[in-house]
Amino acid sequence: MTTTYAVLSEGLEKRFGAVHALRGLDLAVAEGTVCGLLGPNGAGKTTAVRLLTTLLRPDAGSARIAGHDLVREAAAVRRRIGVTGQSASVDGDLTGRQNLRLFARLHRVRDASARTDDLLDRFGLAEAADRPASTLSGGMRRRLDLAASLVRRPDVLFLDEPTTGLDPASRNRIWDAVRALKAEGTTVLLTTQYLEEADRLADDIALVDRGRVAHTGSPAELKALVGSYAEAVVTDADALARAAGVLDRLTGTEPALDHDRRTVGAVSTDQTLTLPRLVRELDAAGVPLADASLRPPTLDDVFLRLTDDDTGDDDTGDNTGDSKELVA
C-alpha cells in the first residue's frame, strides 16, 4: 500500500547569520498520524516548525505540506494547516468566545458562531467562554490556543511544545484532544520537551540533532536501538564506584551515579545481558546489593544516548510568532 505523506521535506536548510540552524532536514509524516519531533535545545526543532508553517523561507531544500509546495504555494499551505505555537495566540482582552469568533471570521469560516460554540464545548471551555482570556488559567489558555488553531479544521496541525508548564490534569486534556484529532484523520506534528508525551502520543518520532533528522522510527523501534537499562541499588555508598565499574564493563556505556539514592545505572548495548548475569557480576565484585534491575529503555534513555546535548539554547532565539501570523 502506497503511503501518502502530509509533510514531506528534503534537504531543508536555514541560516541565521553565522548560525546554521538546519543542515538538510529530511522529514516524512504520513497522513493521519502523530509525529513527535524531538531533540536537544538548539537542535533546530522550532526553526523546522517555522519553516514548515511558512513563517520562514528556507535557504535550500524543498517541502510539500498537504500536497502543496512550501514556497511556491505558501498561501495554499496556510489554508490547510493549523498552528499552536509556544507563545499564546489569543488576545487577553477578548473573551474566549470573542477570540474564537475572530479567528473564524478571519479564516472566512461559515457559521462562525456555531463553530465557536462547538469548539468551546469540545475543549471544556463553555462555562468560562465569556471571561477575558487573560483571566483564564494556564491550562485553559492553552486549550483556547488549540481551539483557535482548529477553527478551520486543518489537515495538518503543528503543535510546538503545547503542554509546557501545564499541570498533569491540563496536560491530559491536551493529550486527549490530540488523540481525538488523530482519530478524525488530522495529521499532527508535535514538538515537545516531555518525552513521556511523545511516547504516549506519537506513532513515529523524528530525532533531530544539529539541524538534521538523526534517527526516525516508532517509540518501540527507537528504544530497540538503545538496548536495555541496567541499574543497581547498593547498601553501602562506598560501593558505588565498584558497581559503576561493573556496569561500565557489562554495558559498554558510562554509568550514571546517584549518591543520594545509592544507585548506579547505565544503558546497555549488549543485547545478551540478563539480570542473573548482572547480579552475579556485581556479587563477584563484592558489591552489597539492595536491588538490581534490567528494564527496557525509556525515551529519556534514547534521547540521551542518541543525541549530543551540548548545542546551547533553543535554535536561534527565533521563537517569536504564533498562529495569528498564519492567516491567509
Coordinates of C-alpha atoms in Angstrom, one line a residue:
M1 CA 0.0 0.0 0.0
T2 CA 1.3 3.4 -1.0
T3 CA 1.9 5.8 1.9
T4 CA 0.6 9.4 1.4
Y5 CA 2.6 12.0 3.3
A6 CA 1.1 15.1 4.8
V7 CA 4.5 16.5 5.5
L8 CA 7.5 15.7 3.2
S9 CA 10.7 17.7 3.3
E10 CA 14.0 17.1 1.6
G11 CA 17.3 18.9 2.4
L12 CA 15.8 21.9 4.2
E13 CA 18.4 24.4 5.3
K14 CA 18.2 27.6 7.2
R15 CA 20.9 30.0 8.4
F16 CA 20.7 33.0 10.7
G17 CA 23.9 34.8 10.1
A18 CA 26.7 32.5 11.3
V19 CA 24.3 30.1 12.8
H20 CA 23.4 27.1 10.6
A21 CA 20.1 26.1 12.3
L22 CA 19.0 23.5 9.8
R23 CA 21.6 21.5 7.8
G24 CA 19.4 19.4 5.4
L25 CA 16.3 18.3 7.2
D26 CA 14.6 15.3 5.7
L27 CA 11.2 14.5 7.2
A28 CA 8.3 12.3 6.2
V29 CA 5.0 12.3 8.1
A30 CA 2.3 10.0 6.9
E31 CA -1.3 11.3 6.7
G32 CA -3.5 10.7 9.8
T33 CA -0.5 10.1 12.2
V34 CA 1.1 11.9 15.1
C35 CA 4.8 12.5 14.6
G36 CA 6.9 13.7 17.5
L37 CA 9.8 16.0 16.7
L38 CA 12.4 15.6 19.5
G39 CA 15.9 16.9 20.1
P40 CA 18.1 18.8 22.5
N41 CA 17.9 22.5 22.8
G42 CA 19.3 24.2 19.7
A43 CA 18.8 21.1 17.5
G44 CA 16.6 23.0 15.1
K45 CA 13.1 21.9 16.1
T46 CA 11.4 25.3 16.3
T47 CA 13.2 26.5 13.2
A48 CA 11.8 23.5 11.4
V49 CA 8.3 24.2 12.5
R50 CA 8.6 27.9 11.5
L51 CA 9.8 26.8 8.0
L52 CA 7.1 24.2 7.5
T53 CA 4.4 26.6 8.5
T54 CA 5.6 29.3 6.1
L55 CA 6.8 31.7 8.8
L56 CA 10.3 31.4 7.5
R57 CA 11.6 30.8 4.0
P58 CA 14.2 28.0 3.5
D59 CA 17.6 28.8 2.2
A60 CA 17.7 25.5 0.4
G61 CA 15.7 22.3 0.0
S62 CA 12.1 21.7 -0.6
A63 CA 8.9 20.6 1.2
R64 CA 5.3 19.7 0.5
I65 CA 2.6 20.2 3.1
A66 CA -0.8 18.7 2.5
G67 CA 0.2 18.2 -1.1
H68 CA 1.3 21.8 -1.7
D69 CA 4.8 23.2 -2.3
L70 CA 6.0 25.1 0.7
V71 CA 7.4 28.0 -1.2
R72 CA 5.5 28.2 -4.5
E73 CA 2.1 27.5 -2.9
A74 CA 2.6 29.1 0.5
A75 CA -0.9 30.6 0.7
A76 CA -2.4 27.2 -0.1
V77 CA -0.3 25.6 2.6
R78 CA -1.6 28.2 5.1
R79 CA -5.1 27.3 4.2
R80 CA -4.5 23.6 5.1
I81 CA -2.7 23.9 8.4
G82 CA -3.2 25.0 12.0
V83 CA -0.5 26.0 14.4
T84 CA -0.3 26.2 18.2
G85 CA 3.0 27.9 19.0
Q86 CA 5.0 28.3 22.2
S87 CA 3.5 31.7 22.9
A88 CA -0.2 32.5 23.3
S89 CA -2.0 33.4 20.1
V90 CA -5.2 34.7 21.8
D91 CA -6.0 38.2 22.8
G92 CA -6.1 38.5 26.5
D93 CA -8.6 41.4 26.4
L94 CA -11.1 39.4 24.5
T95 CA -13.2 36.6 25.9
G96 CA -12.7 33.1 24.8
R97 CA -15.8 33.2 22.7
Q98 CA -14.7 36.5 21.1
N99 CA -11.3 35.1 20.3
L100 CA -12.7 32.1 18.5
R101 CA -15.2 34.1 16.6
L102 CA -12.4 36.5 15.5
F103 CA -10.3 33.6 14.2
A104 CA -13.4 32.1 12.5
R105 CA -14.1 35.3 10.7
L106 CA -10.5 35.9 9.7
H107 CA -10.5 32.4 8.1
R108 CA -13.9 33.1 6.5
V109 CA -15.4 30.1 8.2
R110 CA -19.1 29.6 7.5
D111 CA -21.4 30.0 10.5
A112 CA -18.6 31.2 12.8
S113 CA -20.9 31.3 15.8
A114 CA -21.8 27.6 15.6
R115 CA -18.1 26.6 15.0
T116 CA -17.1 28.7 18.1
D117 CA -19.7 27.0 20.3
D118 CA -18.7 23.6 19.1
L119 CA -15.0 24.2 20.0
L120 CA -15.8 25.7 23.4
D121 CA -17.8 22.6 24.3
R122 CA -15.2 20.3 22.9
F123 CA -12.4 21.8 25.0
G124 CA -14.3 22.2 28.2
L125 CA -14.4 26.0 27.9
A126 CA -18.1 26.7 27.6
E127 CA -18.5 27.8 31.2
A128 CA -15.6 30.2 31.0
A129 CA -16.4 31.3 27.4
D130 CA -17.4 34.9 28.3
R131 CA -14.4 35.6 30.6
P132 CA -11.5 37.7 29.3
A133 CA -8.8 35.3 28.2
S134 CA -6.3 37.0 30.5
T135 CA -8.3 35.7 33.5
L136 CA -8.1 32.0 32.4
S137 CA -5.7 29.5 34.0
G138 CA -2.7 28.5 32.0
G139 CA -4.2 25.2 31.1
M140 CA -7.4 26.8 29.9
R141 CA -5.5 29.4 27.8
R142 CA -3.5 26.5 26.1
R143 CA -6.8 24.8 25.3
L144 CA -8.2 28.0 23.9
D145 CA -5.0 28.3 21.8
L146 CA -5.5 24.8 20.5
A147 CA -9.2 25.5 19.8
A148 CA -8.2 28.6 17.8
S149 CA -5.8 26.6 15.6
L150 CA -8.7 24.2 14.8
V151 CA -11.3 26.8 13.8
R152 CA -10.7 26.0 10.1
R153 CA -10.5 22.2 10.5
P154 CA -6.8 21.9 9.3
D155 CA -5.5 18.8 7.5
V156 CA -2.2 19.2 9.3
L157 CA -1.8 20.6 12.9
F158 CA 1.6 21.8 14.2
L159 CA 1.9 21.8 18.0
D160 CA 5.1 23.4 19.2
E161 CA 5.5 22.3 22.9
P162 CA 1.8 22.7 23.6
T163 CA 1.9 21.5 27.2
T164 CA 4.9 23.3 28.6
G165 CA 4.3 24.5 32.1
L166 CA 0.9 22.8 32.4
D167 CA -0.2 20.7 35.4
P168 CA -0.9 17.0 34.8
A169 CA -4.6 17.4 34.5
S170 CA -4.4 20.1 31.9
R171 CA -1.7 18.1 30.1
N172 CA -4.0 15.1 29.9
R173 CA -6.8 17.2 28.4
I174 CA -4.4 18.3 25.6
W175 CA -3.3 14.7 25.1
D176 CA -7.0 13.6 24.8
A177 CA -7.6 16.3 22.2
V178 CA -4.6 15.2 20.2
R179 CA -5.8 11.6 20.2
A180 CA -9.3 12.7 19.1
L181 CA -7.8 14.7 16.2
K182 CA -5.8 11.8 15.0
A183 CA -9.0 9.6 15.2
E184 CA -10.7 12.1 12.9
G185 CA -7.8 11.9 10.4
T186 CA -5.9 15.0 11.2
T187 CA -2.1 14.8 10.9
V188 CA -0.2 16.2 13.9
L189 CA 3.4 17.3 14.1
L190 CA 4.4 17.7 17.7
T191 CA 7.5 19.1 19.2
T192 CA 7.9 18.5 22.9
Q193 CA 10.3 18.5 25.8
Y194 CA 8.3 15.9 27.6
L195 CA 9.5 12.5 26.3
E196 CA 6.6 10.8 28.1
E197 CA 4.3 12.9 25.9
A198 CA 5.9 11.7 22.7
D199 CA 5.9 8.1 24.0
R200 CA 2.2 8.2 24.6
L201 CA 1.0 10.2 21.6
A202 CA 3.4 9.6 18.7
D203 CA 3.1 6.9 16.0
D204 CA 6.6 7.9 14.8
I205 CA 9.4 10.0 16.2
A206 CA 12.0 12.1 14.3
L207 CA 15.0 12.7 16.5
V208 CA 16.6 16.0 15.4
D209 CA 20.2 16.7 16.2
R210 CA 22.4 19.6 14.9
G211 CA 19.9 20.6 12.3
R212 CA 19.3 17.1 10.8
V213 CA 17.0 14.2 11.5
A214 CA 19.4 11.7 13.0
H215 CA 17.0 8.9 13.7
T216 CA 13.4 8.0 12.9
G217 CA 11.1 5.3 13.9
S218 CA 8.3 4.4 16.3
P219 CA 9.0 4.7 20.0
A220 CA 9.5 1.0 20.2
E221 CA 11.9 0.9 17.3
L222 CA 14.0 3.7 18.8
K223 CA 14.1 2.0 22.1
A224 CA 15.3 -1.2 20.4
L225 CA 18.3 0.8 19.1
V226 CA 19.4 1.5 22.6
G227 CA 19.1 -1.9 24.3
S228 CA 18.1 -2.1 28.0
Y229 CA 18.8 -0.2 31.1
A230 CA 20.7 -1.8 33.9
E231 CA 20.5 -0.4 37.5
A232 CA 21.9 -1.4 40.8
V233 CA 21.0 -0.2 44.3
V234 CA 23.7 -0.6 46.8
T235 CA 23.5 -0.7 50.6
D236 CA 26.9 1.0 51.1
A237 CA 27.6 4.3 49.3
D238 CA 31.3 3.4 49.3
A239 CA 30.4 0.5 46.9
L240 CA 29.0 2.8 44.2
A241 CA 32.4 3.1 42.4
R242 CA 32.7 -0.7 42.3
A243 CA 29.2 -1.1 41.0
A244 CA 29.9 1.6 38.3
G245 CA 33.0 -0.3 37.2
V246 CA 30.9 -3.5 36.7
L247 CA 28.2 -1.7 34.8
D248 CA 30.7 0.1 32.7
R249 CA 32.3 -3.2 31.7
L250 CA 29.0 -5.0 31.1
T251 CA 27.1 -2.3 29.2
G252 CA 29.8 -0.5 27.3
T253 CA 28.4 2.9 28.3
E254 CA 29.3 5.3 31.1
P255 CA 27.1 4.7 34.2
A256 CA 25.2 7.5 35.9
L257 CA 25.6 7.6 39.7
D258 CA 23.0 8.9 42.2
H259 CA 24.7 9.2 45.6
D260 CA 21.5 10.2 47.4
R261 CA 19.6 7.1 46.2
R262 CA 22.7 4.9 46.2
T263 CA 22.0 3.8 42.6
V264 CA 24.1 3.4 39.5
G265 CA 22.6 2.8 36.1
A266 CA 23.7 2.5 32.5
V267 CA 22.1 1.9 29.1
S268 CA 23.3 -1.5 27.8
T269 CA 24.3 -2.0 24.3
D270 CA 24.8 -5.7 24.9
Q271 CA 21.6 -7.4 23.8
T272 CA 22.6 -10.6 25.6
L273 CA 22.9 -9.1 29.0
T274 CA 20.5 -10.8 31.5
L275 CA 19.5 -9.9 35.1
P276 CA 21.1 -13.1 36.6
R277 CA 24.4 -12.3 34.9
L278 CA 24.2 -8.7 36.2
V279 CA 23.6 -9.9 39.7
R280 CA 26.4 -12.5 39.5
E281 CA 28.9 -9.9 38.2
L282 CA 28.1 -7.4 40.9
D283 CA 28.3 -10.1 43.6
A284 CA 31.7 -11.3 42.3
A285 CA 32.9 -7.7 42.6
G286 CA 31.9 -7.6 46.2
V287 CA 29.1 -5.1 45.7
P288 CA 26.5 -5.2 48.6
L289 CA 23.2 -5.1 46.7
A290 CA 19.8 -3.9 47.9
D291 CA 18.3 -4.3 44.5
A292 CA 19.1 -4.8 40.8
S293 CA 17.0 -4.4 37.7
L294 CA 17.2 -4.7 33.9
R295 CA 14.4 -3.0 32.1
P296 CA 13.5 -1.8 28.6
P297 CA 14.8 1.8 27.9
T298 CA 12.6 4.8 28.2
L299 CA 12.6 7.6 25.6
D300 CA 14.7 9.5 28.0
D301 CA 17.4 6.9 27.6
V302 CA 17.0 7.0 23.9
F303 CA 17.3 10.8 23.9
L304 CA 20.4 10.9 26.0
R305 CA 22.0 8.0 24.1
L306 CA 21.3 9.1 20.5
T307 CA 21.7 12.9 20.7
D308 CA 24.6 15.2 21.6
D309 CA 23.0 17.7 24.0
D310 CA 25.6 20.5 24.0
T311 CA 24.2 22.8 21.4
G312 CA 23.2 25.7 23.7
D313 CA 19.9 27.5 23.8
D314 CA 16.9 26.6 21.6
D315 CA 17.6 27.1 18.0
T316 CA 18.5 30.8 17.4
G317 CA 16.0 32.6 19.6
D318 CA 13.6 32.8 16.6
N319 CA 10.7 31.7 18.7
T320 CA 8.6 34.7 18.1
G321 CA 5.3 34.5 16.2
D322 CA 2.3 32.3 16.6
S323 CA -0.8 31.1 14.7
K324 CA -2.1 34.6 14.2
E325 CA 0.8 35.1 11.6
L326 CA -0.7 32.3 9.5
V327 CA -3.9 34.0 8.4
A328 CA -4.0 33.6 4.7

